[in-house]
PDB file of C-alpha atoms in Angstrom:
ATOM      1  CA  MET I   1      36.430  96.829  75.855  1.00 36.00           C
ATOM      2  CA  LEU I   2      38.455  98.542  78.562  1.00 37.00           C
ATOM      3  CA  ALA I   3      41.407  96.603  79.851  1.00 40.00           C
ATOM      4  CA  SER I   4      41.795  96.433  83.603  1.00 37.00           C
ATOM      5  CA  LEU I   5      44.931  95.984  85.705  1.00 35.00           C
ATOM      6  CA  SER I   6      44.640  93.339  88.372  1.00 35.00           C
ATOM      7  CA  VAL I   7      46.044  94.193  91.776  1.00 36.00           C
ATOM      8  CA  ASN I   8      47.812  90.860  91.593  1.00 42.00           C
ATOM      9  CA  SER I   9      49.671  91.738  88.371  1.00 40.00           C
ATOM     10  CA  PRO I  10      53.437  91.237  88.693  1.00 44.00           C
ATOM     11  CA  ILE I  11      55.529  94.381  89.142  1.00 43.00           C
ATOM     12  CA  VAL I  12      58.820  94.582  87.294  1.00 43.00           C
ATOM     13  CA  ASP I  13      61.767  94.892  89.689  1.00 47.00           C
ATOM     14  CA  GLN I  14      63.481  98.194  88.913  1.00 49.00           C
ATOM     15  CA  LYS I  15      66.832  97.450  90.555  1.00 56.00           C
ATOM     16  CA  GLU I  16      69.668  99.808  89.774  1.00 59.00           C
ATOM     17  CA  LYS I  17      72.313  98.531  87.432  1.00 64.00           C
ATOM     18  CA  PRO I  18      75.644  97.815  89.141  1.00 68.00           C
ATOM     19  CA  VAL I  19      78.172 100.623  88.978  1.00 73.00           C
ATOM     20  CA  VAL I  20      81.068  99.868  86.636  1.00 80.00           C
ATOM     21  CA  ALA I  21      84.315 101.766  87.189  1.00 85.00           C
ATOM     22  CA  SER I  22      86.169 103.211  84.220  1.00 93.00           C
ATOM     23  CA  ARG I  23      89.610 102.682  85.812  1.00 97.00           C
ATOM     24  CA  ILE I  24      91.327 100.370  88.280  1.00 98.00           C
ATOM     25  CA  ASN I  25      92.523 103.264  90.460  1.00 99.00           C
ATOM     26  CA  ARG I  26      89.674 105.359  91.897  1.00 98.00           C
ATOM     27  CA  ALA I  27      91.995 108.159  93.005  1.00 98.00           C
ATOM     28  CA  ILE I  28      93.312 108.582  89.451  1.00 99.00           C
ATOM     29  CA  GLU I  29      89.780 108.437  88.094  1.00 98.00           C
ATOM     30  CA  LEU I  30      88.831 111.425  90.260  1.00 98.00           C
ATOM     31  CA  LEU I  31      92.027 113.406  89.687  1.00 98.00           C
ATOM     32  CA  ALA I  32      91.590 113.015  85.936  1.00 97.00           C
ATOM     33  CA  GLN I  33      88.233 114.783  86.372  1.00 97.00           C
ATOM     34  CA  ASP I  34      89.903 117.632  88.334  1.00 97.00           C
ATOM     35  CA  GLN I  35      88.278 116.481  91.558  1.00 97.00           C
ATOM     36  CA  ALA I  36      89.884 116.527  94.985  1.00 96.00           C
ATOM     37  CA  ILE I  37      90.673 113.208  96.661  1.00 97.00           C
ATOM     38  CA  TYR I  38      90.394 112.380 100.365  1.00 97.00           C
ATOM     39  CA  TYR I  39      92.074 109.579 102.288  1.00 98.00           C
ATOM     40  CA  VAL I  40      92.013 107.761 105.601  1.00 98.00           C
ATOM     41  CA  GLY I  41      94.818 105.865 107.323  1.00 96.00           C
ATOM     42  CA  ALA I  42      97.237 106.734 110.095  1.00 93.00           C
ATOM     43  CA  HIS I  43     100.879 107.537 109.382  1.00 91.00           C
ATOM     44  CA  SER I  44     101.831 105.333 112.345  1.00 93.00           C
ATOM     45  CA  GLY I  45     100.683 102.137 110.640  1.00 95.00           C
ATOM     46  CA  HIS I  46      97.597 100.090 109.845  1.00 97.00           C
ATOM     47  CA  VAL I  47      96.120  96.736 110.822  1.00 98.00           C
ATOM     48  CA  LEU I  48      97.088  94.504 107.896  1.00 98.00           C
ATOM     49  CA  THR I  49      95.001  91.352 108.063  1.00 98.00           C
ATOM     50  CA  ARG I  50      92.625  89.691 105.632  1.00 98.00           C
ATOM     51  CA  ALA I  51      89.701  90.442 107.957  1.00 99.00           C
ATOM     52  CA  GLN I  52      90.639  94.124 108.111  1.00 98.00           C
ATOM     53  CA  GLY I  53      90.889  94.217 104.331  1.00 99.00           C
ATOM     54  CA  ARG I  54      87.358  92.856 104.022  1.00 98.00           C
ATOM     55  CA  GLU I  55      86.128  95.518 106.435  1.00 98.00           C
ATOM     56  CA  ASP I  56      88.018  98.366 104.744  1.00 98.00           C
ATOM     57  CA  ALA I  57      86.653  97.415 101.318  1.00 98.00           C
ATOM     58  CA  GLY I  58      83.571  99.447 102.261  1.00 97.00           C
ATOM     59  CA  THR I  59      85.481 102.649 103.005  1.00 98.00           C
ATOM     60  CA  TRP I  60      84.023 106.031 102.058  1.00 97.00           C
ATOM     61  CA  ALA I  61      87.506 107.394 101.262  1.00 98.00           C
ATOM     62  CA  ASP I  62      89.015 107.806  97.812  1.00 98.00           C
ATOM     63  CA  TYR I  63      92.147 106.008  98.965  1.00 98.00           C
ATOM     64  CA  ILE I  64      93.577 104.360 102.044  1.00 99.00           C
ATOM     65  CA  ASN I  65      97.004 105.440 103.257  1.00 98.00           C
ATOM     66  CA  ILE I  66      99.158 102.638 104.674  1.00 99.00           C
ATOM     67  CA  GLY I  67     101.817 104.228 106.872  1.00 98.00           C
ATOM     68  CA  MET I  68     105.047 102.250 106.634  1.00 98.00           C
ATOM     69  CA  GLU I  69     107.397 105.175 107.165  1.00 97.00           C
ATOM     70  CA  HIS I  70     106.689 104.906 110.890  1.00 96.00           C
ATOM     71  CA  GLY I  71     104.569 101.736 110.985  1.00 97.00           C
ATOM     72  CA  ALA I  72     105.832  98.190 110.429  1.00 97.00           C
ATOM     73  CA  PHE I  73     107.146  97.263 106.970  1.00 98.00           C
ATOM     74  CA  ASP I  74     104.835  94.242 106.766  1.00 98.00           C
ATOM     75  CA  MET I  75     104.688  92.804 103.264  1.00 99.00           C
ATOM     76  CA  ALA I  76     103.009  89.536 104.259  1.00 98.00           C
ATOM     77  CA  GLY I  77     100.332  91.535 106.052  1.00 99.00           C
ATOM     78  CA  LEU I  78      99.856  93.879 103.086  1.00 99.00           C
ATOM     79  CA  GLU I  79      99.369  90.921 100.760  1.00 99.00           C
ATOM     80  CA  GLU I  80      96.727  89.384 103.041  1.00 99.00           C
ATOM     81  CA  TYR I  81      95.021  92.746 103.502  1.00 99.00           C
ATOM     82  CA  LEU I  82      94.654  93.259  99.753  1.00 99.00           C
ATOM     83  CA  ARG I  83      93.385  89.721  99.249  1.00 99.00           C
ATOM     84  CA  GLY I  84      90.700  90.399 101.839  1.00 99.00           C
ATOM     85  CA  MET I  85      89.660  93.486  99.899  1.00 99.00           C
ATOM     86  CA  VAL I  86      89.299  91.492  96.696  1.00 99.00           C
ATOM     87  CA  GLU I  87      87.148  88.934  98.524  1.00 98.00           C
ATOM     88  CA  ALA I  88      84.812  91.661  99.825  1.00 98.00           C
ATOM     89  CA  GLY I  89      84.679  93.672  96.598  1.00 93.00           C
ATOM     90  CA  PRO I  90      83.704  95.313  94.445  1.00 96.00           C
ATOM     91  CA  THR I  91      83.408  98.695  96.133  1.00 96.00           C
ATOM     92  CA  ARG I  92      80.319 100.887  95.997  1.00 94.00           C
ATOM     93  CA  SER I  93      81.992 102.873  93.230  1.00 95.00           C
ATOM     94  CA  GLY I  94      82.419  99.701  91.162  1.00 96.00           C
ATOM     95  CA  HIS I  95      86.167  99.282  91.679  1.00 98.00           C
ATOM     96  CA  ARG I  96      87.693  95.906  92.441  1.00 98.00           C
ATOM     97  CA  THR I  97      89.270  97.334  95.605  1.00 98.00           C
ATOM     98  CA  PRO I  98      89.755 100.770  97.134  1.00 98.00           C
ATOM     99  CA  THR I  99      92.941 102.522  96.063  1.00 99.00           C
ATOM    100  CA  ILE I 100      95.830 101.622  98.389  1.00 99.00           C
ATOM    101  CA  ILE I 101      98.823 103.965  98.648  1.00 99.00           C
ATOM    102  CA  VAL I 102     101.759 103.013 100.855  1.00 99.00           C
ATOM    103  CA  GLU I 103     104.167 105.418 102.549  1.00 98.00           C
ATOM    104  CA  ALA I 104     107.641 103.940 102.000  1.00 99.00           C
ATOM    105  CA  PRO I 105     110.189 104.065 104.864  1.00 98.00           C
ATOM    106  CA  VAL I 106     112.978 105.579 102.728  1.00 98.00           C
ATOM    107  CA  ASN I 107     113.543 109.341 102.828  1.00 97.00           C
ATOM    108  CA  GLY I 108     113.674 111.194  99.505  1.00 98.00           C
ATOM    109  CA  THR I 109     116.607 113.366 100.533  1.00 97.00           C
ATOM    110  CA  ASP I 110     119.024 112.477  97.722  1.00 97.00           C
ATOM    111  CA  ILE I 111     119.521 110.231  94.703  1.00 97.00           C
ATOM    112  CA  ALA I 112     121.722 107.644  96.412  1.00 97.00           C
ATOM    113  CA  ASN I 113     119.377 107.163  99.354  1.00 98.00           C
ATOM    114  CA  VAL I 114     116.447 106.466  97.037  1.00 98.00           C
ATOM    115  CA  ARG I 115     118.338 104.144  94.681  1.00 98.00           C
ATOM    116  CA  TYR I 116     119.837 102.076  97.497  1.00 98.00           C
ATOM    117  CA  ASN I 117     116.367 101.578  98.959  1.00 99.00           C
ATOM    118  CA  ALA I 118     114.465 101.003  95.714  1.00 98.00           C
ATOM    119  CA  TRP I 119     113.767  97.437  96.861  1.00 98.00           C
ATOM    120  CA  GLN I 120     111.081  98.902  99.127  1.00 99.00           C
ATOM    121  CA  PHE I 121     109.063 100.214  96.173  1.00 99.00           C
ATOM    122  CA  ARG I 122     109.333  96.880  94.364  1.00 98.00           C
ATOM    123  CA  GLN I 123     108.108  94.963  97.395  1.00 99.00           C
ATOM    124  CA  ILE I 124     105.180  97.343  97.911  1.00 99.00           C
ATOM    125  CA  LEU I 125     104.110  97.288  94.261  1.00 99.00           C
ATOM    126  CA  GLY I 126     104.599  93.544  94.050  1.00 99.00           C
ATOM    127  CA  ARG I 127     101.895  93.027  96.659  1.00 99.00           C
ATOM    128  CA  GLY I 128      99.393  94.891  94.474  1.00 99.00           C
ATOM    129  CA  ALA I 129      99.390  98.418  95.932  1.00 99.00           C
ATOM    130  CA  HIS I 130      98.103 101.150  93.630  1.00 99.00           C
ATOM    131  CA  GLY I 131     100.631 103.789  94.600  1.00 99.00           C
ATOM    132  CA  VAL I 132     103.598 104.837  96.716  1.00 99.00           C
ATOM    133  CA  LEU I 133     104.263 108.019  98.685  1.00 99.00           C
ATOM    134  CA  LEU I 134     107.881 109.182  98.994  1.00 99.00           C
ATOM    135  CA  CYS I 135     108.322 110.987 102.324  1.00 98.00           C
ATOM    136  CA  GLN I 136     110.903 113.702 103.081  1.00 97.00           C
ATOM    137  CA  ALA I 137     111.229 114.570  99.383  1.00 98.00           C
ATOM    138  CA  GLU I 138     113.942 117.230  99.116  1.00 98.00           C
ATOM    139  CA  THR I 139     115.563 117.141  95.669  1.00 97.00           C
ATOM    140  CA  PRO I 140     114.340 116.643  92.103  1.00 97.00           C
ATOM    141  CA  GLY I 141     117.078 114.059  91.563  1.00 96.00           C
ATOM    142  CA  ALA I 142     115.773 111.923  94.414  1.00 98.00           C
ATOM    143  CA  VAL I 143     112.260 112.155  93.021  1.00 98.00           C
ATOM    144  CA  ARG I 144     113.436 111.195  89.515  1.00 98.00           C
ATOM    145  CA  ALA I 145     115.151 108.150  91.028  1.00 98.00           C
ATOM    146  CA  PHE I 146     111.879 107.321  92.806  1.00 99.00           C
ATOM    147  CA  VAL I 147     109.878 107.424  89.576  1.00 99.00           C
ATOM    148  CA  GLU I 148     112.508 105.381  87.719  1.00 98.00           C
ATOM    149  CA  SER I 149     112.529 102.756  90.487  1.00 98.00           C
ATOM    150  CA  CYS I 150     108.766 102.248  90.150  1.00 99.00           C
ATOM    151  CA  ARG I 151     108.717 101.929  86.343  1.00 99.00           C
ATOM    152  CA  TYR I 152     109.315  99.015  84.034  1.00 98.00           C
ATOM    153  CA  PRO I 153     112.102  99.770  81.520  1.00 97.00           C
ATOM    154  CA  HIS I 154     109.916  99.263  78.453  1.00 96.00           C
ATOM    155  CA  HIS I 155     107.889 102.400  79.274  1.00 97.00           C
ATOM    156  CA  LEU I 156     109.662 105.248  77.491  1.00 95.00           C
ATOM    157  CA  GLU I 157     107.465 108.332  78.028  1.00 96.00           C
ATOM    158  CA  ALA I 158     109.669 111.239  79.232  1.00 96.00           C
ATOM    159  CA  VAL I 159     112.827 109.097  79.075  1.00 95.00           C
ATOM    160  CA  ASP I 160     115.952 110.869  77.791  1.00 92.00           C
ATOM    161  CA  PRO I 161     115.808 110.525  73.966  1.00 90.00           C
ATOM    162  CA  PHE I 162     119.607 110.805  73.751  1.00 90.00           C
ATOM    163  CA  MET I 163     120.220 107.831  76.000  1.00 87.00           C
ATOM    164  CA  PRO I 164     122.531 105.178  74.548  1.00 88.00           C
ATOM    165  CA  THR I 165     120.741 102.314  72.834  1.00 86.00           C
ATOM    166  CA  PRO I 166     120.589  98.884  74.500  1.00 87.00           C
ATOM    167  CA  LEU I 167     123.286  97.621  72.098  1.00 89.00           C
ATOM    168  CA  GLU I 168     125.528 100.582  72.920  1.00 87.00           C
ATOM    169  CA  ARG I 169     125.054  99.951  76.629  1.00 88.00           C
ATOM    170  CA  MET I 170     125.941  96.286  76.156  1.00 90.00           C
ATOM    171  CA  ARG I 171     129.208  97.498  74.634  1.00 90.00           C
ATOM    172  CA  GLY I 172     129.814  99.668  77.682  1.00 89.00           C
ATOM    173  CA  GLU I 173     129.201 102.910  75.804  1.00 84.00           C
ATOM    174  CA  GLY I 174     127.167 104.711  78.459  1.00 81.00           C
ATOM    175  CA  GLY I 175     124.481 103.901  80.985  1.00 80.00           C
ATOM    176  CA  ALA I 176     120.735 104.168  81.432  1.00 78.00           C
ATOM    177  CA  HIS I 177     120.791 106.573  84.395  1.00 74.00           C
ATOM    178  CA  ARG I 178     122.317 109.858  85.403  1.00 63.00           C
ATOM    179  CA  ASN I 179     124.968 109.652  88.092  1.00 56.00           C
ATOM    180  CA  GLY I 180     126.014 113.316  88.256  1.00 51.00           C
ATOM    181  CA  ALA I 181     125.224 115.993  90.784  1.00 52.00           C
ATOM    182  CA  ASP I 182     121.600 116.767  91.509  1.00 57.00           C
ATOM    183  CA  ALA I 183     121.534 120.117  89.707  1.00 52.00           C
ATOM    184  CA  GLY I 184     118.396 122.198  89.763  1.00 52.00           C
ATOM    185  CA  GLU I 185     117.587 122.273  86.067  1.00 55.00           C
ATOM    186  CA  ALA I 186     114.911 119.960  84.736  1.00 66.00           C
ATOM    187  CA  LYS I 187     116.218 116.667  83.374  1.00 84.00           C
ATOM    188  CA  PRO I 188     114.493 113.804  81.561  1.00 92.00           C
ATOM    189  CA  LEU I 189     114.030 110.461  83.239  1.00 96.00           C
ATOM    190  CA  GLY I 190     116.349 107.504  82.946  1.00 95.00           C
ATOM    191  CA  LEU I 191     115.033 104.035  82.195  1.00 95.00           C
ATOM    192  CA  GLY I 192     112.820 102.305  84.704  1.00 97.00           C
ATOM    193  CA  THR I 193     114.552  99.783  86.943  1.00 97.00           C
ATOM    194  CA  ARG I 194     111.658  97.623  88.135  1.00 98.00           C
ATOM    195  CA  GLY I 195     112.121  94.044  87.004  1.00 97.00           C
ATOM    196  CA  ARG I 196     109.526  91.471  86.063  1.00 96.00           C
ATOM    197  CA  GLY I 197     108.678  88.767  88.573  1.00 96.00           C
ATOM    198  CA  SER I 198     106.081  90.171  90.976  1.00 97.00           C
ATOM    199  CA  GLU I 199     103.230  90.342  88.461  1.00 98.00           C
ATOM    200  CA  SER I 200     101.922  86.964  89.615  1.00 98.00           C
ATOM    201  CA  SER I 201     101.005  88.467  92.990  1.00 98.00           C
ATOM    202  CA  ALA I 202     100.085  92.015  91.902  1.00 99.00           C
ATOM    203  CA  ALA I 203      98.005  91.344  88.778  1.00 99.00           C
ATOM    204  CA  PRO I 204      95.285  89.298  90.565  1.00 98.00           C
ATOM    205  CA  ILE I 205      94.736  92.177  92.993  1.00 99.00           C
ATOM    206  CA  TRP I 206      94.181  94.526  90.059  1.00 99.00           C
ATOM    207  CA  GLY I 207      92.043  91.956  88.252  1.00 98.00           C
ATOM    208  CA  VAL I 208      94.142  91.875  85.079  1.00 98.00           C
ATOM    209  CA  SER I 209      96.531  89.488  83.351  1.00 98.00           C
ATOM    210  CA  GLU I 210     100.275  89.709  83.956  1.00 98.00           C
ATOM    211  CA  PRO I 211     100.995  91.296  80.528  1.00 98.00           C
ATOM    212  CA  GLU I 212      98.180  93.795  81.124  1.00 99.00           C
ATOM    213  CA  TYR I 213      99.609  94.635  84.529  1.00 99.00           C
ATOM    214  CA  ARG I 214     103.026  95.420  83.048  1.00 98.00           C
ATOM    215  CA  GLU I 215     101.374  97.853  80.637  1.00 98.00           C
ATOM    216  CA  LEU I 216      99.018  99.504  83.144  1.00 99.00           C
ATOM    217  CA  CYS I 217     101.423  99.805  86.077  1.00 99.00           C
ATOM    218  CA  ASP I 218     102.986 103.059  84.908  1.00 99.00           C
ATOM    219  CA  PRO I 219     102.665 106.458  86.602  1.00 99.00           C
ATOM    220  CA  TRP I 220      99.721 108.695  85.812  1.00 99.00           C
ATOM    221  CA  PRO I 221      99.543 111.369  84.411  1.00 98.00           C
ATOM    222  CA  LEU I 222     102.845 110.666  82.653  1.00 98.00           C
ATOM    223  CA  SER I 223     101.008 107.770  81.027  1.00 98.00           C
ATOM    224  CA  GLN I 224      97.340 108.540  80.475  1.00 97.00           C
ATOM    225  CA  ARG I 225      96.621 104.793  80.604  1.00 97.00           C
ATOM    226  CA  GLY I 226      98.686 104.389  83.743  1.00 99.00           C
ATOM    227  CA  GLU I 227      97.034 103.138  86.930  1.00 99.00           C
ATOM    228  CA  LEU I 228      99.971 103.823  89.263  1.00 99.00           C
ATOM    229  CA  LEU I 229      99.790 106.933  91.461  1.00 99.00           C
ATOM    230  CA  LEU I 230     103.110 108.221  92.795  1.00 99.00           C
ATOM    231  CA  GLY I 231     103.240 111.037  95.325  1.00 99.00           C
ATOM    232  CA  VAL I 232     105.745 113.059  97.311  1.00 99.00           C
ATOM    233  CA  LYS I 233     105.555 114.488 100.816  1.00 98.00           C
ATOM    234  CA  LEU I 234     107.298 117.807 101.475  1.00 98.00           C
ATOM    235  CA  GLU I 235     108.364 117.918 105.120  1.00 97.00           C
ATOM    236  CA  SER I 236     111.495 120.066 105.377  1.00 97.00           C
ATOM    237  CA  PRO I 237     112.659 123.601 104.550  1.00 97.00           C
ATOM    238  CA  GLU I 238     114.812 122.092 101.773  1.00 97.00           C
ATOM    239  CA  GLY I 239     111.803 120.385 100.217  1.00 97.00           C
ATOM    240  CA  ILE I 240     109.707 123.543 100.398  1.00 97.00           C
ATOM    241  CA  ALA I 241     112.511 125.586  98.805  1.00 97.00           C
ATOM    242  CA  ARG I 242     112.643 123.234  95.800  1.00 97.00           C
ATOM    243  CA  CYS I 243     108.975 122.326  95.595  1.00 97.00           C
ATOM    244  CA  GLU I 244     108.485 123.637  92.052  1.00 97.00           C
ATOM    245  CA  GLU I 245     111.454 121.651  90.732  1.00 97.00           C
ATOM    246  CA  ILE I 246     110.303 118.549  92.616  1.00 98.00           C
ATOM    247  CA  LEU I 247     106.731 118.765  91.352  1.00 97.00           C
ATOM    248  CA  SER I 248     107.899 119.221  87.760  1.00 97.00           C
ATOM    249  CA  VAL I 249     109.448 115.726  87.709  1.00 98.00           C
ATOM    250  CA  PRO I 250     107.509 113.584  85.194  1.00 98.00           C
ATOM    251  CA  GLY I 251     105.517 110.794  86.821  1.00 98.00           C
ATOM    252  CA  ILE I 252     104.463 112.554  90.026  1.00 98.00           C
ATOM    253  CA  GLY I 253     100.680 112.551  90.392  1.00 98.00           C
ATOM    254  CA  PHE I 254     100.141 114.282  93.731  1.00 98.00           C
ATOM    255  CA  ALA I 255     101.897 115.922  96.655  1.00 97.00           C
ATOM    256  CA  GLU I 256     101.123 116.704 100.260  1.00 96.00           C
ATOM    257  CA  LEU I 257     102.639 118.792 103.020  1.00 95.00           C
ATOM    258  CA  GLY I 258     104.001 117.139 106.179  1.00 94.00           C
ATOM    259  CA  PRO I 259     103.199 119.709 108.883  1.00 93.00           C
ATOM    260  CA  GLY I 260     104.421 117.534 111.758  1.00 92.00           C
ATOM    261  CA  ASP I 261     108.015 117.097 110.611  1.00 91.00           C
ATOM    262  CA  LEU I 262     108.099 120.561 109.070  1.00 93.00           C
ATOM    263  CA  SER I 263     107.103 122.153 112.375  1.00 93.00           C
ATOM    264  CA  LEU I 264     109.940 120.322 114.161  1.00 92.00           C
ATOM    265  CA  ALA I 265     112.405 121.431 111.477  1.00 93.00           C
ATOM    266  CA  LEU I 266     111.275 125.021 112.045  1.00 91.00           C
ATOM    267  CA  GLY I 267     111.824 124.737 115.785  1.00 94.00           C
ATOM    268  CA  TYR I 268     108.253 124.173 116.955  1.00 95.00           C
ATOM    269  CA  ARG I 269     107.764 121.276 119.356  1.00 90.00           C
ATOM    270  CA  GLU I 270     104.040 121.166 118.701  1.00 86.00           C
ATOM    271  CA  MET I 271     102.105 121.903 115.518  1.00 77.00           C
TER     272      MET I 271
END
């Protein structure tokens, strides 16, 4: 007997399986595959509301740049914006939120300037951002201080192996950071200076527990498990002159040129 198929037979729904991301940070996921990344977001600032976060969750870009060098340093707005993204997620690529990288107001001109303004990085990361961009990067010492300011002290990759032990430091026999001149030769990192306390606000944005956040929030590619993307912006003749030293600092994941400020520094009123 030949079997027949009724026209009323049910058809199995062949819906595509949901995309599952392999990392929290989409930009790192692409860079690790040697792919270029593209961003949106004005350097003059961004609308930071929960509604805007829900809308931006559908972005095509690999990351969204939040310009706080020239835009408002709005931490309450950034927190609401990221919460809106979580509410509207996941993204089409399967990530909980798009990657958010914030331009910090501080200039990376020297070690002291960066260390005195390290509170900016802690505030930005505490809201749940996935990365920070240091503008006006000019010296390797300033960039080392930037990386150290964004790291927890229990992460020891690339940290000076000859640093005094915690017990020795408690006795006053040395410190955890270099305070000398910013010489050109490559130097290892000092200990991270970010303290615990903001995980309760950042971890929910990443979709992990607080202990997991402390382990994963470390710069890539210095840490292959790290989900934090730190970048530098070269915008002056001094930064261009030392670009190879700057980019050799452990913990830096990307760099970009600042043609606007560089053109002014070179005497051009317009780009």
